[in-house]
C-alpha cells in the first residue's frame, strides 16, 4: 500500500502527461489520481468533499473567479464562500465595468450576425429547404442564389460602363467618328428593320427570336456605335469601354468562382475529405440549445437525422465494397467499363444529331417566313434540349446498375451530363462559325469581299447574340412547361388515382445533378453571348429568379423527400468545378471573337477595325509617352518571361505547401490515435497497480 | 438564503454575481421571470420551489428535447422530481450563459446526457440521446440496425479505455475538439 502511495506521489512529481492542451482533461485525470485509492472505474463525480477541485482551475482571472467555475450546486458554493471568509463584493468596480462592456460587445456582434443572416437573399427559404429535403437539395439552391447575385452584379457592370454611356451619348446627339472604310460599299449596308407593314403576330415572334424591333436595340451588339466623346479633361470611347467591360466581366466571374471554390476546398481539406466522419462529435455537440419554438426544433432534428443516415449509409456501402471477393470485384469493374462505353456511344449519337439539325436549320432558314421560320430557328434548341433530356435519363438507369456510393453516383452523373451539354453547345457554335467564316477559308467566294459571309450575316455578332438569347429563353420556357405539364399532373395522378402503376412511379424526386447542370449550361450560354448581347446578364438574372421560385414550388408541392441522401460539401465543390469548365469554354469563344474574326462592317462599335482587339493599340497612341512605354514594356518579352518564371516558382511553392499540410494532417491524426493508445496503456497500468 | 418576496437585496445580488457567470441585468431578469412562474399562494415563502411542469412552460425550454433532463440535473430537491428553486435556476442559467467556461459546460452536458445517472454514458444512455436528437417518434428514429452501427462507431471513437462506456474525461476529450460547442450550448433569457 505504501509503495503504491509513493508511486502516486512520483506521478505527481514527474507529471507524465504530454501537455496542458486540454486543461479540463488534465484536471479530471488528476482527480482520478487523487481518488484512485478508492476505486478506478465509476468514480463518483459528484463528491463535494473534493475540496481541492476549485483551486486547480485556471488562475489567470484571479482568485475570486474560481467559485463560479465550480460545477456544484449553489448551496455548496455559498458554503465555500462563507468558509473562505471573503467579504463580498471582491471585484473592483473597474473590472466589473470591463466585464459588462465585453458582454455588451458580444451581444452586439451576435445581433449583427442575426441581421446579416436575415438580410441574406432567401435565407429563411433555404433553411426550410435544408431542413425538409437535406443538404444536397439545399446546395442546389445555394448555387442558384450565387449565380443570381453574380449575374446581377455583372449586369450592373455592363450597365454602368456600356449601356448608360451609350444612352447618354445618343441622347446628347454626339456624332460618331467616321474613319475611312477600306472595304467595299456593299459590306456596310445593314437594314435591321424591314420597311412596310408587318403582321400583328410578328411582334410576338420577334420577341421570341430577337429579330425585328428587338434587333436594332440596346439588346444586341449592332446598336452600339463607335462613339467617342472628348472633353477638356474627360474622354470616353465606347469601343474601348465595350471591350474592356467584357474582358473585366469574365475576369470578375473567374475571381468569384475561384474564391468560392477556395472556401469549399478548405472545408474539404480541414475535415480530411469524406473519410474522417466523427459520429461522436455530431451526437455530443450537434444540438443547438438556442433553438426556440417547435418548428425550428423539428427542422434541426430532421437535419441531424439526415446527416446521421447519410454517414451511416456511406459507411455501410464502403464496408460492402471492401468485402467483395476478387471475382465479384472483377465482375463489377467490367460491368462499369461496359456502361461507360455505352454512355460514350449515346453521347456520340446525340452530337451527330445536333450537328445535322443545326446544318439543316441554317439551310432552311433563309427560304421560309412566319411560323415556319420560327420553327426552323428553334430547331437546334429543340434538338439540344431533347438530347439533354433523354441521355441523362438513360444514364440514370445505367447508374443504378453500376452501384457506386451515393456521392460518387452524383459526381459521375454530373460529369457525364456535363460532357454532353458542353459539346452540344460547342457543336452549335461550331456550325455558326462554319457559316459565318465559310469554314475559315477567307478566299472562299462568299467571304472574300468583306472577310465574312456578308450575304447571310450582314451583322454576324447580332446573329450570334440572337442565338444565345433564343437558347436562354427556350430553356426557361421548357422549365416552366415541364413544371406545368409534367410535374403537377404527375402529382395529381399519383395522389388521386391509386393503381399499381402510379404506386410504382410514385411522386417524383428532386434530381440535383441534372438541375445543377441546367444552371451551368444556362450560365455558359450567357457568358458566350455576353459580348454580343449586353443585356443578357439582366435577362439571365430575371430568368434565374423565376426559376428559383418555380423550383421551390415544385419542390414543396410535388416532390417527396429524397430516399437517398448524399454529402453536400464535396458536391458543392464539384458544381463550381463544372461551372469553371463552362467559363473556360466561353472564354475560348471570347478570345476567338476578339482576336481573330473580322467585325461586321455594317454595325457595331468595331466596324472600322480589322479585329476587335486592334482598337486597343490604336487608342494606346493617344496616351502620354511614359505610359505608352510602360505598357509596351509590360507586353514585351523582357517582362513576361520573368513574370512567367516567377509565377511558376510561386505555384511550385504553393504545391509543396499543400502536400506538406496534407502530410502533417495525416501525421497529427496518427498522433491522436497513438495518444489514445497511450492513455489505454496507462489506464491498464493504473488498474494493474491498484490490485 | 434564496429569494425573498419580490426584491433581491444588494448583498445577495453581488453574491450571485460572484458565484455565477451572469451579469447583474441577467440575474435581475432571471428573478423577474422566476417570480412570474411562482404560484400566487407561495409568493412569500422563502426558498420556494417551482415544479418541473411550470419550468417547462418557459419558451426557451419548452421545445428543447432535453428539457426534462436539464431540470432534473440542476434540481436540488430531495424527491428528485425536477423542481427548481431560485438558486437552482441561477445555476442553470449560469452553466448555459455565454461566459461560462468549456469545463463547466462539458461537465453539465455530460450529466444531462447521463439518463440513468450512473456517472458514465452506457449504450442505453447513448441510444436515448440519439433518439432525443432525431425526434423521438417512431418515424423519426433510426432503425435498430442503424442505431447499433452508430453506437458502435461512437464507442469506438470515444471510448478510450474500452470499458464499453464513455466517462467524463473521454466525453470532455471529444468536446474539446469541437469549435462551436461553447456557442451552441447556450440558453439566454
Tab-separated table of N, CA and C in Angstrom, chain A residues 240 244 616-617 619-636:
chain	number	residue	atom	x	y	z
A	240	UNK	N	-13.682	51.027	-76.723
A	240	UNK	CA	-12.759	50.605	-75.681
A	240	UNK	C	-13.519	50.141	-74.447
A	244	UNK	N	-13.291	46.415	-72.867
A	244	UNK	CA	-12.727	46.210	-71.552
A	244	UNK	C	-13.769	45.737	-70.556
A	616	UNK	N	-7.480	48.689	-79.216
A	616	UNK	CA	-6.633	48.993	-78.052
A	616	UNK	C	-5.294	49.604	-78.453
A	617	UNK	N	-4.556	48.963	-79.386
A	617	UNK	CA	-3.292	49.608	-79.771
A	617	UNK	C	-3.506	51.004	-80.352
A	619	UNK	N	-5.789	53.249	-79.647
A	619	UNK	CA	-6.023	54.282	-78.630
A	619	UNK	C	-4.830	54.423	-77.702
A	620	UNK	N	-3.957	53.415	-77.740
A	620	UNK	CA	-2.764	53.497	-76.896
A	620	UNK	C	-1.912	54.683	-77.289
A	621	UNK	N	-1.913	54.988	-78.595
A	621	UNK	CA	-1.020	56.038	-79.066
A	621	UNK	C	-1.444	57.409	-78.595
A	622	UNK	N	-2.685	57.512	-78.093
A	622	UNK	CA	-3.096	58.831	-77.618
A	622	UNK	C	-2.708	59.059	-76.168
A	623	UNK	N	-2.149	58.041	-75.529
A	623	UNK	CA	-1.735	58.207	-74.140
A	623	UNK	C	-0.390	58.921	-74.094
A	624	UNK	N	-0.050	59.491	-72.912
A	624	UNK	CA	1.274	60.120	-72.813
A	624	UNK	C	2.378	59.102	-73.044
A	625	UNK	N	3.551	59.613	-73.431
A	625	UNK	CA	4.630	58.754	-73.893
A	625	UNK	C	5.084	57.772	-72.819
A	626	UNK	N	5.188	58.277	-71.572
A	626	UNK	CA	5.698	57.427	-70.488
A	626	UNK	C	4.793	56.211	-70.301
A	627	UNK	N	3.467	56.471	-70.285
A	627	UNK	CA	2.524	55.365	-70.111
A	627	UNK	C	2.646	54.381	-71.257
A	628	UNK	N	2.838	54.935	-72.457
A	628	UNK	CA	2.961	54.058	-73.623
A	628	UNK	C	4.145	53.137	-73.463
A	629	UNK	N	5.291	53.750	-73.091
A	629	UNK	CA	6.497	52.947	-72.931
A	629	UNK	C	6.271	51.859	-71.902
A	630	UNK	N	5.630	52.252	-70.783
A	630	UNK	CA	5.398	51.297	-69.704
A	630	UNK	C	4.539	50.139	-70.189
A	631	UNK	N	3.463	50.465	-70.908
A	631	UNK	CA	2.563	49.405	-71.360
A	631	UNK	C	3.233	48.505	-72.386
A	632	UNK	N	4.059	49.110	-73.251
A	632	UNK	CA	4.773	48.269	-74.216
A	632	UNK	C	5.738	47.349	-73.500
A	633	UNK	N	6.353	47.911	-72.467
A	633	UNK	CA	7.290	47.078	-71.706
A	633	UNK	C	6.573	45.888	-71.081
A	634	UNK	N	5.334	46.162	-70.562
A	634	UNK	CA	4.576	45.082	-69.946
A	634	UNK	C	4.288	43.976	-70.946
A	635	UNK	N	4.076	44.395	-72.206
A	635	UNK	CA	3.720	43.389	-73.190
A	635	UNK	C	4.916	42.693	-73.802
A	636	UNK	N	6.077	43.248	-73.576
A	636	UNK	CA	7.252	42.696	-74.251
A	636	UNK	C	7.748	41.448	-73.545
